[in-house]
Amino acid sequence: MKRVANAASLPDLPEEVRAAVLDVTGRLKSLPGALLPVLHGVQEALGYVPEHAVPLIARELNLSRADVHGVISFYHFFRSKPPGQKVIYVCRAESCQAMGAATLEKHIKQRLGVDFHQTTANGAFTLEPVYCLGNCACSPAMMVDDELKGRLTPEGFDAWLAAETK
Amino acid sequence: MSITVYVPRDAGALSLGAEAVAAKMAAEARQRDLDVAIVRNGSRGLYWLEPMVEVATADGRVAYGPVTPEQVASLFEADFLHGGSHPLALGPTEAIDYLKSQQRLTFARVGIIDPRSLDDYLAHGGYRGLGAALAMDAAAIVQTVTDSGLRGRGGAAFPAGIKWKTCLDATAAQKYIVCNADEGDSGTFSDRMIMEGDPFVLIEGMTIAGLAVGADHGYIYLRCEYPHAQRALEAAIASAEAAGYLGADVRGSGKAFRLEVRMAAGAYICGEETSLLESLEGKRGQVRFKPPLPAIEGLFGKPTVINNVITLATVPIILDQGAAYYRDYGVGRSRGTLPLQLAGNLKRPGLVERAFGLTLRELIEGYGGGTASGRPVRAVQVGGPLGAYIPASQLDTPIDYEAFVAIGGMLGHGGVVVFDDTVDMAAQARYAMEFCAIESCGKCTPCRIGSTRGVEVIDRIVAGDRAERERNEILLRDLCQTMLDGSLCALGGMAPFPVLSALEHFSEDFSGTAEKAAS
């Protein structure tokens, strides 16, 4: 059954967003419980799930916009705004705390000039907290682009940053 | 003849530079015109020695570590390919004390085999459990799991066999097996190590569960912080399908079992089984009321067995060796072995699989070697962010589900996080409430509101004078009681554990700053 809200005309979308969403929904919408895989797919393609893409995602999955919005906003991983070129996930959980994560966190924030959930002015890095990367035997840890760093010190972070920005 | 060198692809080893070591190894071997085959194994779990490189010699495997790319050339010069001596030499891997004294049942193959090779898995006893299960009827498989005494390793420690029996007895055209791989507890990484180091054992365990309860479809709900595990699982599932271990006709049995990996999206609460099911259905991960139990009405309303990675990965050895073999390990009602994860401030953090019954002290002082900082141990959090903080005076508590309950804690998923004497326990208590506030699904009030109020009350205790502290401590205890009694699931229901234990054992840390100034 088509829901009434979705039968209404959809807002204009940039072509690349429309194409990305339709590509993902075309491949995945028949999966049972498809919404999370679809949102992962859209975020992988675009780097985020644009708010204005919600009506199209909802229509393609035959869900209400509220359903889709509710899911996006529930999960920490999904973002509605474009991130920096790289997202830095710094672990804040207990094992890392026991090995100096608070000092490391302060150092990284100061070095990048941003707080958690913010992007550096040049658009290079977005800083996000994470609650355990499963690298607790090598604390403290951070992850960038699926690449994990263990036993990270403030100096180690600076060295990494210097290599990234040179 | 080619010499085999093992360089782990485990995410932890990679986080310490294993990829660069492997690349350097290959380049050095090429340059020296040596025939070296590099196998990317899982980690042995000796993380202070990672990246730990092993060589297969005539006398068995010998280890070197921790290896940096700069040291690779000198290893070749020392003829490490034939076990030559070198400052990094650790001797025969199996003779390393940390490993030798373990009882690795679930982790029998981790770090030993090539996790991408089905042949290697088969050569090391893989799929013998499935072979046994295929010769049994469903009820007999369930009975074997029940008799083994295996309890849910995710944290709740519910007997796996009873869960399976409930699902087997439910009548439905469609049933599911769901693996909870949303290993969110801080200080835990055993699920990750299994999935990266021996993914076939999880696939085998889930296949056996499918045969046992009559389910033909399984999902692995994997946290998105584990991209390495995702790649390992997807590769293993593809190999298992190609070889007929998964699919429409598992090993010619006429029974189907298919498996899918589904990625989570960073919500801690989705490690709670009912909210995990909601998430798999494509919804917000909000906790469901129980009953109905998932075993009767689970995923998409169908009977579902939902178990943790370690629980399912332990099933193959039980079917292979028999219930009694597994049950003979352990103490009291805690049967078998538990893969414990040593983390935080320790000299030798890592994975220790032992039968239940050893003490926390043996783990921390014996295996862990004391703190990395060299300072005294002050507090140990066992069982993740919802586990109690245990003071140094209780380190003789045995690793046993009931013994931990008796001291107001829980064993949970077996994570052990050690803090030295620089820890501020009021800050840890505050963090427990803050974490609960961030991760609460919002469905029940004690958890959603209580956690936020908890942070505020702790702030007032720490900032206030003596009268303010006493007033707010009463309030905090009352709030914790409300959360314990009134929360829908373990998040709100157990977040008070770290708070109350910190208050009980480390009350000196809560004296307010105003109070300290006055004294």
PDB file of C-alpha atoms in Angstrom, chain A residues 31-37 40 69-71 73-78 92-99 130-139 143 146-151, chain B residues 12 15-16 47-48 186-187 189 192 223-228 262-266 279 281-285 300 343-345 349 381 385 417-419 428 431 434-435 438-439:
ATOM      1  CA  LEU A  31      15.940  -7.221   1.481  1.00  0.00           C
ATOM      2  CA  PRO A  32      13.890  -7.901   4.574  1.00  0.00           C
ATOM      3  CA  GLY A  33      14.512  -4.989   6.962  1.00  0.00           C
ATOM      4  CA  ALA A  34      16.239  -3.047   4.188  1.00  0.00           C
ATOM      5  CA  LEU A  35      16.446   0.384   5.793  1.00  0.00           C
ATOM      6  CA  LEU A  36      19.796   0.042   7.586  1.00  0.00           C
ATOM      7  CA  PRO A  37      21.580  -1.516   4.595  1.00  0.00           C
ATOM      8  CA  HIS A  40      24.717   2.446   4.898  1.00  0.00           C
ATOM      9  CA  HIS A  69      14.155  10.233   9.819  1.00  0.00           C
ATOM     10  CA  GLY A  70      13.669   8.410  13.118  1.00  0.00           C
ATOM     11  CA  VAL A  71      16.129   5.714  12.160  1.00  0.00           C
ATOM     12  CA  SER A  73      18.602  10.194  14.006  1.00  0.00           C
ATOM     13  CA  PHE A  74      18.671   7.160  16.306  1.00  0.00           C
ATOM     14  CA  TYR A  75      22.006   5.737  15.176  1.00  0.00           C
ATOM     15  CA  HIS A  76      25.240   7.563  15.958  1.00  0.00           C
ATOM     16  CA  PHE A  77      26.879   6.380  12.759  1.00  0.00           C
ATOM     17  CA  PHE A  78      24.494   8.028  10.302  1.00  0.00           C
ATOM     18  CA  ARG A  92      36.425   7.421  24.923  1.00  0.00           C
ATOM     19  CA  ALA A  93      35.620   4.139  26.665  1.00  0.00           C
ATOM     20  CA  GLU A  94      37.008   2.722  29.907  1.00  0.00           C
ATOM     21  CA  SER A  95      39.979   0.736  28.663  1.00  0.00           C
ATOM     22  CA  CYS A  96      41.290   3.727  26.755  1.00  0.00           C
ATOM     23  CA  GLN A  97      40.515   5.964  29.755  1.00  0.00           C
ATOM     24  CA  ALA A  98      42.761   3.743  31.863  1.00  0.00           C
ATOM     25  CA  MET A  99      45.569   4.428  29.388  1.00  0.00           C
ATOM     26  CA  VAL A 130      33.418   6.319  19.710  1.00  0.00           C
ATOM     27  CA  TYR A 131      32.679   4.001  22.595  1.00  0.00           C
ATOM     28  CA  CYS A 132      35.044   1.137  22.048  1.00  0.00           C
ATOM     29  CA  LEU A 133      36.817   0.067  18.892  1.00  0.00           C
ATOM     30  CA  GLY A 134      37.514  -3.411  20.254  1.00  0.00           C
ATOM     31  CA  ASN A 135      41.210  -2.616  20.403  1.00  0.00           C
ATOM     32  CA  CYS A 136      41.271  -2.556  24.196  1.00  0.00           C
ATOM     33  CA  ALA A 137      44.495  -4.535  24.493  1.00  0.00           C
ATOM     34  CA  CYS A 138      46.214  -1.735  22.577  1.00  0.00           C
ATOM     35  CA  SER A 139      44.638   1.295  24.245  1.00  0.00           C
ATOM     36  CA  MET A 143      40.175   4.806  13.751  1.00  0.00           C
ATOM     37  CA  ASP A 146      38.697   1.822   8.600  1.00  0.00           C
ATOM     38  CA  GLU A 147      42.304   1.978   9.680  1.00  0.00           C
ATOM     39  CA  LEU A 148      42.910   1.373  13.348  1.00  0.00           C
ATOM     40  CA  LYS A 149      45.682   2.932  15.435  1.00  0.00           C
ATOM     41  CA  GLY A 150      46.658   1.486  18.790  1.00  0.00           C
ATOM     42  CA  ARG A 151      48.716   2.662  21.791  1.00  0.00           C
TER      43      ARG A 151
ATOM     44  CA  GLY B  12      44.778  -5.010  16.812  1.00  0.00           C
ATOM     45  CA  SER B  15      46.795  -1.004  14.618  1.00  0.00           C
ATOM     46  CA  LEU B  16      50.395  -1.508  15.706  1.00  0.00           C
ATOM     47  CA  TYR B  47      48.980  -8.051  22.258  1.00  0.00           C
ATOM     48  CA  TRP B  48      51.982  -6.568  24.015  1.00  0.00           C
ATOM     49  CA  SER B 186      34.560  -1.572  26.529  1.00  0.00           C
ATOM     50  CA  GLY B 187      37.388  -3.939  27.350  1.00  0.00           C
ATOM     51  CA  PHE B 189      37.427  -7.963  21.872  1.00  0.00           C
ATOM     52  CA  ARG B 192      36.348  -9.560  17.028  1.00  0.00           C
ATOM     53  CA  ARG B 223      29.033  -3.556  14.732  1.00  0.00           C
ATOM     54  CA  CYS B 224      30.211  -1.064  12.134  1.00  0.00           C
ATOM     55  CA  GLU B 225      33.361  -0.387  14.145  1.00  0.00           C
ATOM     56  CA  TYR B 226      34.606  -3.795  12.949  1.00  0.00           C
ATOM     57  CA  PRO B 227      35.351  -3.412   9.222  1.00  0.00           C
ATOM     58  CA  HIS B 228      38.121  -6.023   9.379  1.00  0.00           C
ATOM     59  CA  ARG B 262      24.271  -7.042   8.494  1.00  0.00           C
ATOM     60  CA  MET B 263      26.064  -3.940   9.653  1.00  0.00           C
ATOM     61  CA  ALA B 264      24.991  -2.109  12.783  1.00  0.00           C
ATOM     62  CA  ALA B 265      25.247   1.661  13.025  1.00  0.00           C
ATOM     63  CA  GLY B 266      26.972   2.554  16.242  1.00  0.00           C
ATOM     64  CA  SER B 279      17.483  -2.879  14.254  1.00  0.00           C
ATOM     65  CA  GLU B 281      14.131  -5.210  10.971  1.00  0.00           C
ATOM     66  CA  GLY B 282      15.229  -1.743   9.859  1.00  0.00           C
ATOM     67  CA  LYS B 283      13.890   0.211  12.805  1.00  0.00           C
ATOM     68  CA  ARG B 284      15.186   2.339  15.644  1.00  0.00           C
ATOM     69  CA  GLY B 285      16.936   0.035  18.064  1.00  0.00           C
ATOM     70  CA  PHE B 300      10.104 -10.493  11.918  1.00  0.00           C
ATOM     71  CA  ALA B 343      42.609  -4.624  28.893  1.00  0.00           C
ATOM     72  CA  GLY B 344      43.286  -1.184  30.238  1.00  0.00           C
ATOM     73  CA  ASN B 345      46.381  -0.478  32.286  1.00  0.00           C
ATOM     74  CA  PRO B 349      47.056  -7.208  27.889  1.00  0.00           C
ATOM     75  CA  GLN B 381      35.968  -3.117  35.945  1.00  0.00           C
ATOM     76  CA  PRO B 385      30.613  -0.346  31.057  1.00  0.00           C
ATOM     77  CA  VAL B 417      39.723  -3.393  32.504  1.00  0.00           C
ATOM     78  CA  VAL B 418      42.415  -2.457  35.000  1.00  0.00           C
ATOM     79  CA  PHE B 419      42.986   1.022  36.450  1.00  0.00           C
ATOM     80  CA  GLN B 428      34.312   6.953  36.420  1.00  0.00           C
ATOM     81  CA  TYR B 431      31.080   8.540  33.027  1.00  0.00           C
ATOM     82  CA  GLU B 434      26.937   9.846  30.966  1.00  0.00           C
ATOM     83  CA  PHE B 435      27.437   6.771  28.799  1.00  0.00           C
ATOM     84  CA  ILE B 438      24.220   8.888  25.437  1.00  0.00           C
ATOM     85  CA  GLU B 439      23.285   5.304  24.619  1.00  0.00           C
TER      86      GLU B 439
END
